[in-house]
PDB file of N, CA and C in Angstrom:
ATOM      1  N   MET A  19      20.765  -4.600  87.037  1.00  0.00           N
ATOM      2  CA  MET A  19      20.541  -5.632  87.408  1.00  0.00           C
ATOM      3  C   MET A  19      20.533  -6.970  86.018  1.00  0.00           C
ATOM      4  N   ILE A  20      20.478  -7.749  86.294  1.00  0.00           N
ATOM      5  CA  ILE A  20      20.430  -8.392  85.162  1.00  0.00           C
ATOM      6  C   ILE A  20      20.167 -10.272  85.559  1.00  0.00           C
ATOM      7  N   GLU A  21      19.908 -11.159  84.979  1.00  0.00           N
ATOM      8  CA  GLU A  21      19.312 -12.003  85.459  1.00  0.00           C
ATOM      9  C   GLU A  21      19.178 -12.967  83.958  1.00  0.00           C
ATOM     10  N   ALA A  22      19.418 -14.645  84.483  1.00  0.00           N
ATOM     11  CA  ALA A  22      19.622 -14.606  83.172  1.00  0.00           C
ATOM     12  C   ALA A  22      18.821 -17.456  83.153  1.00  0.00           C
ATOM     13  N   LYS A  23      17.924 -17.712  82.585  1.00  0.00           N
ATOM     14  CA  LYS A  23      18.019 -18.643  82.417  1.00  0.00           C
ATOM     15  C   LYS A  23      18.625 -19.528  82.666  1.00  0.00           C
ATOM     16  N   LEU A  24      18.599 -20.859  83.589  1.00  0.00           N
ATOM     17  CA  LEU A  24      19.660 -21.833  83.278  1.00  0.00           C
ATOM     18  C   LEU A  24      19.505 -22.777  83.559  1.00  0.00           C
ATOM     19  N   LEU A  25      19.746 -24.269  82.473  1.00  0.00           N
ATOM     20  CA  LEU A  25      19.178 -25.179  82.708  1.00  0.00           C
ATOM     21  C   LEU A  25      20.316 -26.782  83.788  1.00  0.00           C
ATOM     22  N   VAL A  26      19.547 -27.153  84.951  1.00  0.00           N
ATOM     23  CA  VAL A  26      20.161 -28.674  85.095  1.00  0.00           C
ATOM     24  C   VAL A  26      20.570 -29.666  84.434  1.00  0.00           C
ATOM     25  N   GLU A  27      22.090 -29.565  83.274  1.00  0.00           N
ATOM     26  CA  GLU A  27      22.341 -31.046  82.492  1.00  0.00           C
ATOM     27  C   GLU A  27      22.920 -31.931  83.678  1.00  0.00           C
ATOM     28  N   ASN A  28      23.484 -31.690  84.813  1.00  0.00           N
ATOM     29  CA  ASN A  28      24.073 -32.345  85.895  1.00  0.00           C
ATOM     30  C   ASN A  28      22.941 -34.189  86.114  1.00  0.00           C
ATOM     31  N   LEU A  29      22.857 -35.247  86.013  1.00  0.00           N
ATOM     32  CA  LEU A  29      22.141 -36.244  85.917  1.00  0.00           C
ATOM     33  C   LEU A  29      22.597 -36.715  87.615  1.00  0.00           C
ATOM     34  N   ASN A  30      23.065 -36.096  88.465  1.00  0.00           N
ATOM     35  CA  ASN A  30      22.743 -35.435  89.317  1.00  0.00           C
ATOM     36  C   ASN A  30      21.947 -34.250  90.344  1.00  0.00           C
ATOM     37  N   GLY A  31      21.664 -33.555  89.355  1.00  0.00           N
ATOM     38  CA  GLY A  31      21.161 -31.981  89.937  1.00  0.00           C
ATOM     39  C   GLY A  31      22.196 -31.209  91.037  1.00  0.00           C
ATOM     40  N   ILE A  32      22.071 -30.943  91.344  1.00  0.00           N
ATOM     41  CA  ILE A  32      22.925 -29.895  92.473  1.00  0.00           C
ATOM     42  C   ILE A  32      23.345 -30.449  93.161  1.00  0.00           C
ATOM     43  N   HIS A  33      24.054 -31.253  93.565  1.00  0.00           N
ATOM     44  CA  HIS A  33      24.653 -31.557  95.542  1.00  0.00           C
ATOM     45  C   HIS A  33      26.123 -30.845  95.946  1.00  0.00           C
ATOM     46  N   ALA A  34      26.492 -31.437  96.439  1.00  0.00           N
ATOM     47  CA  ALA A  34      27.317 -30.290  96.909  1.00  0.00           C
ATOM     48  C   ALA A  34      28.745 -30.660  96.538  1.00  0.00           C
ATOM     49  N   ARG A  35      29.138 -31.025  95.596  1.00  0.00           N
ATOM     50  CA  ARG A  35      30.108 -30.339  94.829  1.00  0.00           C
ATOM     51  C   ARG A  35      29.931 -28.947  94.260  1.00  0.00           C
ATOM     52  N   PRO A  36      28.297 -29.204  92.999  1.00  0.00           N
ATOM     53  CA  PRO A  36      29.041 -28.307  92.241  1.00  0.00           C
ATOM     54  C   PRO A  36      28.057 -26.822  93.142  1.00  0.00           C
ATOM     55  N   SER A  37      27.408 -27.094  94.663  1.00  0.00           N
ATOM     56  CA  SER A  37      27.234 -25.925  94.988  1.00  0.00           C
ATOM     57  C   SER A  37      28.180 -25.385  95.641  1.00  0.00           C
ATOM     58  N   ALA A  38      29.690 -25.909  95.783  1.00  0.00           N
ATOM     59  CA  ALA A  38      30.325 -25.517  96.337  1.00  0.00           C
ATOM     60  C   ALA A  38      31.055 -24.704  95.344  1.00  0.00           C
ATOM     61  N   GLU A  39      31.118 -24.647  93.977  1.00  0.00           N
ATOM     62  CA  GLU A  39      32.067 -24.107  92.764  1.00  0.00           C
ATOM     63  C   GLU A  39      30.690 -23.185  92.516  1.00  0.00           C
ATOM     64  N   ILE A  40      29.616 -23.432  93.101  1.00  0.00           N
ATOM     65  CA  ILE A  40      28.813 -22.298  92.530  1.00  0.00           C
ATOM     66  C   ILE A  40      28.938 -20.892  93.469  1.00  0.00           C
ATOM     67  N   VAL A  41      29.347 -21.730  94.517  1.00  0.00           N
ATOM     68  CA  VAL A  41      29.867 -20.224  95.594  1.00  0.00           C
ATOM     69  C   VAL A  41      30.909 -19.742  95.620  1.00  0.00           C
ATOM     70  N   LYS A  42      32.229 -20.817  95.252  1.00  0.00           N
ATOM     71  CA  LYS A  42      33.333 -19.584  94.859  1.00  0.00           C
ATOM     72  C   LYS A  42      32.925 -18.376  93.651  1.00  0.00           C
ATOM     73  N   THR A  43      32.613 -19.595  92.791  1.00  0.00           N
ATOM     74  CA  THR A  43      32.480 -18.434  91.235  1.00  0.00           C
ATOM     75  C   THR A  43      32.155 -17.145  92.079  1.00  0.00           C
ATOM     76  N   ALA A  44      30.462 -17.025  92.491  1.00  0.00           N
ATOM     77  CA  ALA A  44      30.005 -15.762  93.672  1.00  0.00           C
ATOM     78  C   ALA A  44      30.779 -15.007  93.955  1.00  0.00           C
ATOM     79  N   GLY A  45      31.270 -15.533  94.772  1.00  0.00           N
ATOM     80  CA  GLY A  45      31.967 -15.016  95.148  1.00  0.00           C
ATOM     81  C   GLY A  45      33.316 -14.845  95.729  1.00  0.00           C
ATOM     82  N   ASN A  46      33.823 -14.339  93.962  1.00  0.00           N
ATOM     83  CA  ASN A  46      34.588 -13.683  93.090  1.00  0.00           C
ATOM     84  C   ASN A  46      33.618 -12.341  92.657  1.00  0.00           C
ATOM     85  N   TYR A  47      32.581 -12.187  93.050  1.00  0.00           N
ATOM     86  CA  TYR A  47      31.730 -10.995  93.300  1.00  0.00           C
ATOM     87  C   TYR A  47      31.614 -10.563  94.855  1.00  0.00           C
ATOM     88  N   PRO A  48      32.497  -9.192  95.393  1.00  0.00           N
ATOM     89  CA  PRO A  48      31.813  -9.658  96.206  1.00  0.00           C
ATOM     90  C   PRO A  48      30.869  -8.276  96.420  1.00  0.00           C
ATOM     91  N   SER A  49      31.206  -7.789  95.310  1.00  0.00           N
ATOM     92  CA  SER A  49      30.214  -6.185  95.080  1.00  0.00           C
ATOM     93  C   SER A  49      29.286  -6.190  94.363  1.00  0.00           C
ATOM     94  N   CYS A  50      29.063  -7.700  94.727  1.00  0.00           N
ATOM     95  CA  CYS A  50      27.636  -7.892  93.921  1.00  0.00           C
ATOM     96  C   CYS A  50      26.386  -9.365  94.067  1.00  0.00           C
ATOM     97  N   ASN A  51      25.673  -9.333  94.502  1.00  0.00           N
ATOM     98  CA  ASN A  51      23.865 -10.148  94.813  1.00  0.00           C
ATOM     99  C   ASN A  51      24.319 -11.060  93.782  1.00  0.00           C
ATOM    100  N   VAL A  52      23.691 -11.778  94.212  1.00  0.00           N
ATOM    101  CA  VAL A  52      23.255 -13.096  92.957  1.00  0.00           C
ATOM    102  C   VAL A  52      23.412 -13.881  94.204  1.00  0.00           C
ATOM    103  N   THR A  53      21.531 -14.509  93.404  1.00  0.00           N
ATOM    104  CA  THR A  53      20.319 -14.608  93.287  1.00  0.00           C
ATOM    105  C   THR A  53      19.809 -15.840  92.449  1.00  0.00           C
ATOM    106  N   PHE A  54      19.460 -17.258  93.243  1.00  0.00           N
ATOM    107  CA  PHE A  54      19.037 -18.177  92.113  1.00  0.00           C
ATOM    108  C   PHE A  54      17.797 -18.498  92.807  1.00  0.00           C
ATOM    109  N   LYS A  55      16.908 -18.708  91.969  1.00  0.00           N
ATOM    110  CA  LYS A  55      15.525 -19.304  91.805  1.00  0.00           C
ATOM    111  C   LYS A  55      14.815 -20.699  91.373  1.00  0.00           C
ATOM    112  N   THR A  56      14.172 -21.105  91.875  1.00  0.00           N
ATOM    113  CA  THR A  56      13.977 -22.398  91.546  1.00  0.00           C
ATOM    114  C   THR A  56      12.482 -21.960  91.863  1.00  0.00           C
ATOM    115  N   LYS A  57      11.230 -22.881  91.025  1.00  0.00           N
ATOM    116  CA  LYS A  57      10.329 -23.661  91.858  1.00  0.00           C
ATOM    117  C   LYS A  57       9.844 -24.107  93.321  1.00  0.00           C
ATOM    118  N   ASN A  58      11.660 -24.562  93.329  1.00  0.00           N
ATOM    119  CA  ASN A  58      11.517 -24.463  94.625  1.00  0.00           C
ATOM    120  C   ASN A  58      11.847 -23.277  96.107  1.00  0.00           C
ATOM    121  N   GLY A  59      12.041 -21.784  95.730  1.00  0.00           N
ATOM    122  CA  GLY A  59      11.978 -20.752  96.377  1.00  0.00           C
ATOM    123  C   GLY A  59      13.151 -19.825  95.882  1.00  0.00           C
ATOM    124  N   GLU A  60      14.263 -19.012  96.689  1.00  0.00           N
ATOM    125  CA  GLU A  60      15.047 -18.338  96.379  1.00  0.00           C
ATOM    126  C   GLU A  60      16.565 -18.980  97.066  1.00  0.00           C
ATOM    127  N   ALA A  61      17.177 -18.706  96.626  1.00  0.00           N
ATOM    128  CA  ALA A  61      18.798 -19.105  97.483  1.00  0.00           C
ATOM    129  C   ALA A  61      19.909 -17.907  97.203  1.00  0.00           C
ATOM    130  N   ASP A  62      20.822 -17.083  98.002  1.00  0.00           N
ATOM    131  CA  ASP A  62      21.548 -16.842  97.998  1.00  0.00           C
ATOM    132  C   ASP A  62      23.118 -17.663  97.416  1.00  0.00           C
ATOM    133  N   ALA A  63      23.469 -17.009  96.073  1.00  0.00           N
ATOM    134  CA  ALA A  63      24.462 -18.000  95.380  1.00  0.00           C
ATOM    135  C   ALA A  63      25.800 -18.208  96.158  1.00  0.00           C
ATOM    136  N   LYS A  64      25.797 -17.866  97.381  1.00  0.00           N
ATOM    137  CA  LYS A  64      27.111 -17.612  98.284  1.00  0.00           C
ATOM    138  C   LYS A  64      27.167 -17.910  99.642  1.00  0.00           C
ATOM    139  N   SER A  65      25.901 -18.836  99.991  1.00  0.00           N
ATOM    140  CA  SER A  65      25.970 -20.145 100.707  1.00  0.00           C
ATOM    141  C   SER A  65      25.201 -21.278 100.264  1.00  0.00           C
ATOM    142  N   ILE A  66      26.695 -22.162 100.474  1.00  0.00           N
ATOM    143  CA  ILE A  66      26.342 -23.801  99.960  1.00  0.00           C
ATOM    144  C   ILE A  66      24.874 -24.293 100.703  1.00  0.00           C
ATOM    145  N   MET A  67      24.497 -23.766 102.150  1.00  0.00           N
ATOM    146  CA  MET A  67      23.389 -24.318 102.385  1.00  0.00           C
ATOM    147  C   MET A  67      22.748 -23.867 101.892  1.00  0.00           C
ATOM    148  N   SER A  68      21.862 -22.994 101.470  1.00  0.00           N
ATOM    149  CA  SER A  68      20.424 -22.098 101.304  1.00  0.00           C
ATOM    150  C   SER A  68      20.956 -22.834  99.558  1.00  0.00           C
ATOM    151  N   ILE A  69      22.275 -23.079  98.969  1.00  0.00           N
ATOM    152  CA  ILE A  69      21.837 -23.137  97.466  1.00  0.00           C
ATOM    153  C   ILE A  69      21.167 -25.169  98.086  1.00  0.00           C
ATOM    154  N   LEU A  70      21.856 -25.793  98.342  1.00  0.00           N
ATOM    155  CA  LEU A  70      21.184 -26.946  99.020  1.00  0.00           C
ATOM    156  C   LEU A  70      20.144 -26.986  99.113  1.00  0.00           C
ATOM    157  N   MET A  71      18.837 -26.330 100.221  1.00  0.00           N
ATOM    158  CA  MET A  71      18.018 -26.891 100.654  1.00  0.00           C
ATOM    159  C   MET A  71      17.190 -26.017  99.582  1.00  0.00           C
ATOM    160  N   LEU A  72      17.355 -25.956  98.205  1.00  0.00           N
ATOM    161  CA  LEU A  72      16.224 -25.660  96.843  1.00  0.00           C
ATOM    162  C   LEU A  72      16.166 -27.142  96.684  1.00  0.00           C
ATOM    163  N   ARG A  73      16.695 -28.063  96.525  1.00  0.00           N
ATOM    164  CA  ARG A  73      16.851 -29.204  96.203  1.00  0.00           C
ATOM    165  C   ARG A  73      16.475 -29.435  94.662  1.00  0.00           C
ATOM    166  N   ILE A  74      17.558 -28.998  93.663  1.00  0.00           N
ATOM    167  CA  ILE A  74      17.790 -28.685  92.606  1.00  0.00           C
ATOM    168  C   ILE A  74      17.815 -29.496  92.253  1.00  0.00           C
ATOM    169  N   LEU A  75      17.006 -30.426  90.828  1.00  0.00           N
ATOM    170  CA  LEU A  75      17.143 -31.417  90.403  1.00  0.00           C
ATOM    171  C   LEU A  75      17.589 -31.742  89.023  1.00  0.00           C
ATOM    172  N   HIS A  76      18.601 -32.878  88.538  1.00  0.00           N
ATOM    173  CA  HIS A  76      18.363 -32.279  86.808  1.00  0.00           C
ATOM    174  C   HIS A  76      17.605 -32.368  85.852  1.00  0.00           C
ATOM    175  N   GLY A  77      16.751 -31.000  84.583  1.00  0.00           N
ATOM    176  CA  GLY A  77      16.514 -31.112  84.339  1.00  0.00           C
ATOM    177  C   GLY A  77      15.357 -29.310  85.150  1.00  0.00           C
ATOM    178  N   MET A  78      15.725 -29.413  85.761  1.00  0.00           N
ATOM    179  CA  MET A  78      15.295 -27.784  86.401  1.00  0.00           C
ATOM    180  C   MET A  78      15.189 -26.786  85.860  1.00  0.00           C
ATOM    181  N   GLU A  79      15.005 -25.650  85.766  1.00  0.00           N
ATOM    182  CA  GLU A  79      15.471 -24.614  85.073  1.00  0.00           C
ATOM    183  C   GLU A  79      15.721 -23.198  86.409  1.00  0.00           C
ATOM    184  N   ILE A  80      17.166 -22.775  86.145  1.00  0.00           N
ATOM    185  CA  ILE A  80      16.782 -21.700  87.386  1.00  0.00           C
ATOM    186  C   ILE A  80      17.112 -20.721  87.063  1.00  0.00           C
ATOM    187  N   THR A  81      16.171 -19.655  87.350  1.00  0.00           N
ATOM    188  CA  THR A  81      16.846 -18.196  87.792  1.00  0.00           C
ATOM    189  C   THR A  81      17.764 -17.808  88.301  1.00  0.00           C
ATOM    190  N   VAL A  82      19.009 -17.205  87.618  1.00  0.00           N
ATOM    191  CA  VAL A  82      20.514 -16.809  88.095  1.00  0.00           C
ATOM    192  C   VAL A  82      19.795 -15.209  87.979  1.00  0.00           C
ATOM    193  N   ILE A  83      19.905 -13.778  89.306  1.00  0.00           N
ATOM    194  CA  ILE A  83      19.681 -12.636  89.195  1.00  0.00           C
ATOM    195  C   ILE A  83      21.224 -12.067  90.028  1.00  0.00           C
ATOM    196  N   ALA A  84      21.735 -11.924  89.188  1.00  0.00           N
ATOM    197  CA  ALA A  84      22.617 -10.403  90.158  1.00  0.00           C
ATOM    198  C   ALA A  84      22.950  -9.241  90.380  1.00  0.00           C
ATOM    199  N   ASP A  85      23.066  -8.705  90.723  1.00  0.00           N
ATOM    200  CA  ASP A  85      23.208  -7.434  91.180  1.00  0.00           C
ATOM    201  C   ASP A  85      24.050  -6.490  91.915  1.00  0.00           C
ATOM    202  N   GLY A  86      24.817  -5.526  91.063  1.00  0.00           N
ATOM    203  CA  GLY A  86      26.238  -5.184  91.249  1.00  0.00           C
ATOM    204  C   GLY A  86      27.339  -5.087  90.255  1.00  0.00           C
ATOM    205  N   GLN A  87      28.073  -4.924  90.988  1.00  0.00           N
ATOM    206  CA  GLN A  87      29.182  -4.589  90.645  1.00  0.00           C
ATOM    207  C   GLN A  87      29.624  -5.792  90.071  1.00  0.00           C
ATOM    208  N   GLY A  88      30.294  -6.188  88.176  1.00  0.00           N
ATOM    209  CA  GLY A  88      31.159  -7.425  88.216  1.00  0.00           C
ATOM    210  C   GLY A  88      29.134  -7.889  87.698  1.00  0.00           C
ATOM    211  N   GLU A  89      27.905  -6.983  87.500  1.00  0.00           N
ATOM    212  CA  GLU A  89      27.244  -8.206  88.160  1.00  0.00           C
ATOM    213  C   GLU A  89      27.165  -8.841  86.256  1.00  0.00           C
ATOM    214  N   ASP A  90      27.076  -8.191  85.096  1.00  0.00           N
ATOM    215  CA  ASP A  90      27.811  -9.043  83.580  1.00  0.00           C
ATOM    216  C   ASP A  90      28.237 -10.292  83.449  1.00  0.00           C
ATOM    217  N   ASN A  91      29.155 -10.015  84.269  1.00  0.00           N
ATOM    218  CA  ASN A  91      30.084 -11.419  84.063  1.00  0.00           C
ATOM    219  C   ASN A  91      30.142 -12.672  85.194  1.00  0.00           C
ATOM    220  N   VAL A  92      29.806 -12.430  86.347  1.00  0.00           N
ATOM    221  CA  VAL A  92      29.045 -13.152  87.150  1.00  0.00           C
ATOM    222  C   VAL A  92      27.412 -13.477  86.233  1.00  0.00           C
ATOM    223  N   ILE A  93      27.245 -13.445  85.698  1.00  0.00           N
ATOM    224  CA  ILE A  93      25.950 -14.480  84.328  1.00  0.00           C
ATOM    225  C   ILE A  93      27.316 -15.256  83.855  1.00  0.00           C
ATOM    226  N   VAL A  94      27.970 -13.963  82.776  1.00  0.00           N
ATOM    227  CA  VAL A  94      28.548 -15.030  81.667  1.00  0.00           C
ATOM    228  C   VAL A  94      29.731 -16.131  82.693  1.00  0.00           C
ATOM    229  N   ASP A  95      30.413 -16.291  83.725  1.00  0.00           N
ATOM    230  CA  ASP A  95      30.764 -17.490  84.641  1.00  0.00           C
ATOM    231  C   ASP A  95      29.481 -18.142  85.205  1.00  0.00           C
ATOM    232  N   MET A  96      28.462 -17.624  85.911  1.00  0.00           N
ATOM    233  CA  MET A  96      27.693 -18.761  86.035  1.00  0.00           C
ATOM    234  C   MET A  96      27.013 -19.901  84.578  1.00  0.00           C
ATOM    235  N   GLU A  97      27.012 -18.950  83.587  1.00  0.00           N
ATOM    236  CA  GLU A  97      26.549 -19.571  82.440  1.00  0.00           C
ATOM    237  C   GLU A  97      27.999 -20.766  82.104  1.00  0.00           C
ATOM    238  N   ASN A  98      29.163 -20.056  81.933  1.00  0.00           N
ATOM    239  CA  ASN A  98      30.151 -21.248  81.359  1.00  0.00           C
ATOM    240  C   ASN A  98      29.957 -22.186  83.161  1.00  0.00           C
ATOM    241  N   LEU A  99      29.675 -21.693  84.467  1.00  0.00           N
ATOM    242  CA  LEU A  99      30.185 -23.223  85.712  1.00  0.00           C
ATOM    243  C   LEU A  99      28.919 -23.815  84.885  1.00  0.00           C
ATOM    244  N   PHE A 100      27.914 -24.007  84.381  1.00  0.00           N
ATOM    245  CA  PHE A 100      26.788 -24.928  83.915  1.00  0.00           C
ATOM    246  C   PHE A 100      27.259 -25.559  82.577  1.00  0.00           C
ATOM    247  N   LYS A 101      26.838 -24.802  81.795  1.00  0.00           N
ATOM    248  CA  LYS A 101      27.002 -25.187  80.713  1.00  0.00           C
ATOM    249  C   LYS A 101      28.572 -26.409  80.207  1.00  0.00           C
ATOM    250  N   ASN A 102      29.196 -26.522  81.571  1.00  0.00           N
ATOM    251  CA  ASN A 102      30.548 -26.809  82.020  1.00  0.00           C
ATOM    252  C   ASN A 102      30.195 -28.540  83.270  1.00  0.00           C
ATOM    253  N   LYS A 103      29.061 -28.295  82.969  1.00  0.00           N
ATOM    254  CA  LYS A 103      28.952 -29.674  84.139  1.00  0.00           C
ATOM    255  C   LYS A 103      29.397 -28.865  85.781  1.00  0.00           C
ATOM    256  N   PHE A 104      29.702 -28.274  85.999  1.00  0.00           N
ATOM    257  CA  PHE A 104      30.224 -27.953  86.958  1.00  0.00           C
ATOM    258  C   PHE A 104      32.358 -28.433  87.276  1.00  0.00           C
ATOM    259  N   GLY A 105      32.173 -28.892  86.050  1.00  0.00           N
ATOM    260  CA  GLY A 105      33.802 -29.711  86.561  1.00  0.00           C
ATOM    261  C   GLY A 105      33.971 -30.736  85.979  1.00  0.00           C
ATOM    262  N   PHE A 106      32.987 -31.315  86.533  1.00  0.00           N
ATOM    263  CA  PHE A 106      32.754 -33.397  86.895  1.00  0.00           C
ATOM    264  C   PHE A 106      32.084 -33.637  86.244  1.00  0.00           C
ATOM    265  N   GLU A 107      33.014 -34.798  86.064  1.00  0.00           N
ATOM    266  CA  GLU A 107      32.035 -36.283  84.889  1.00  0.00           C
ATOM    267  C   GLU A 107      30.959 -36.928  85.456  1.00  0.00           C
ATOM    268  N   GLU A 108      30.446 -37.063  85.170  1.00  0.00           N
ATOM    269  CA  GLU A 108      29.343 -38.525  85.853  1.00  0.00           C
ATOM    270  C   GLU A 108      29.154 -39.482  84.812  1.00  0.00           C
TER     271      GLU A 108
END
């Protein structure tokens, strides 16, 4: 099990489009459980509704926990996704 803390830099936080990118990225690792933890609770990173229910806003810190095959890679992919603001201009 590996975990990393990530900062949400998107001005609009994690809404539907970034959530879809998170789910897509986590889905590339079917044998790895990926969980997001925030002050608002926990979410399965492979579930768009679960992520949206966390109400993740700009400036919030998220703990990403990966457990299973490819856990190292999923953390790196999530770090890149957050760093690149999910590929969306704001």
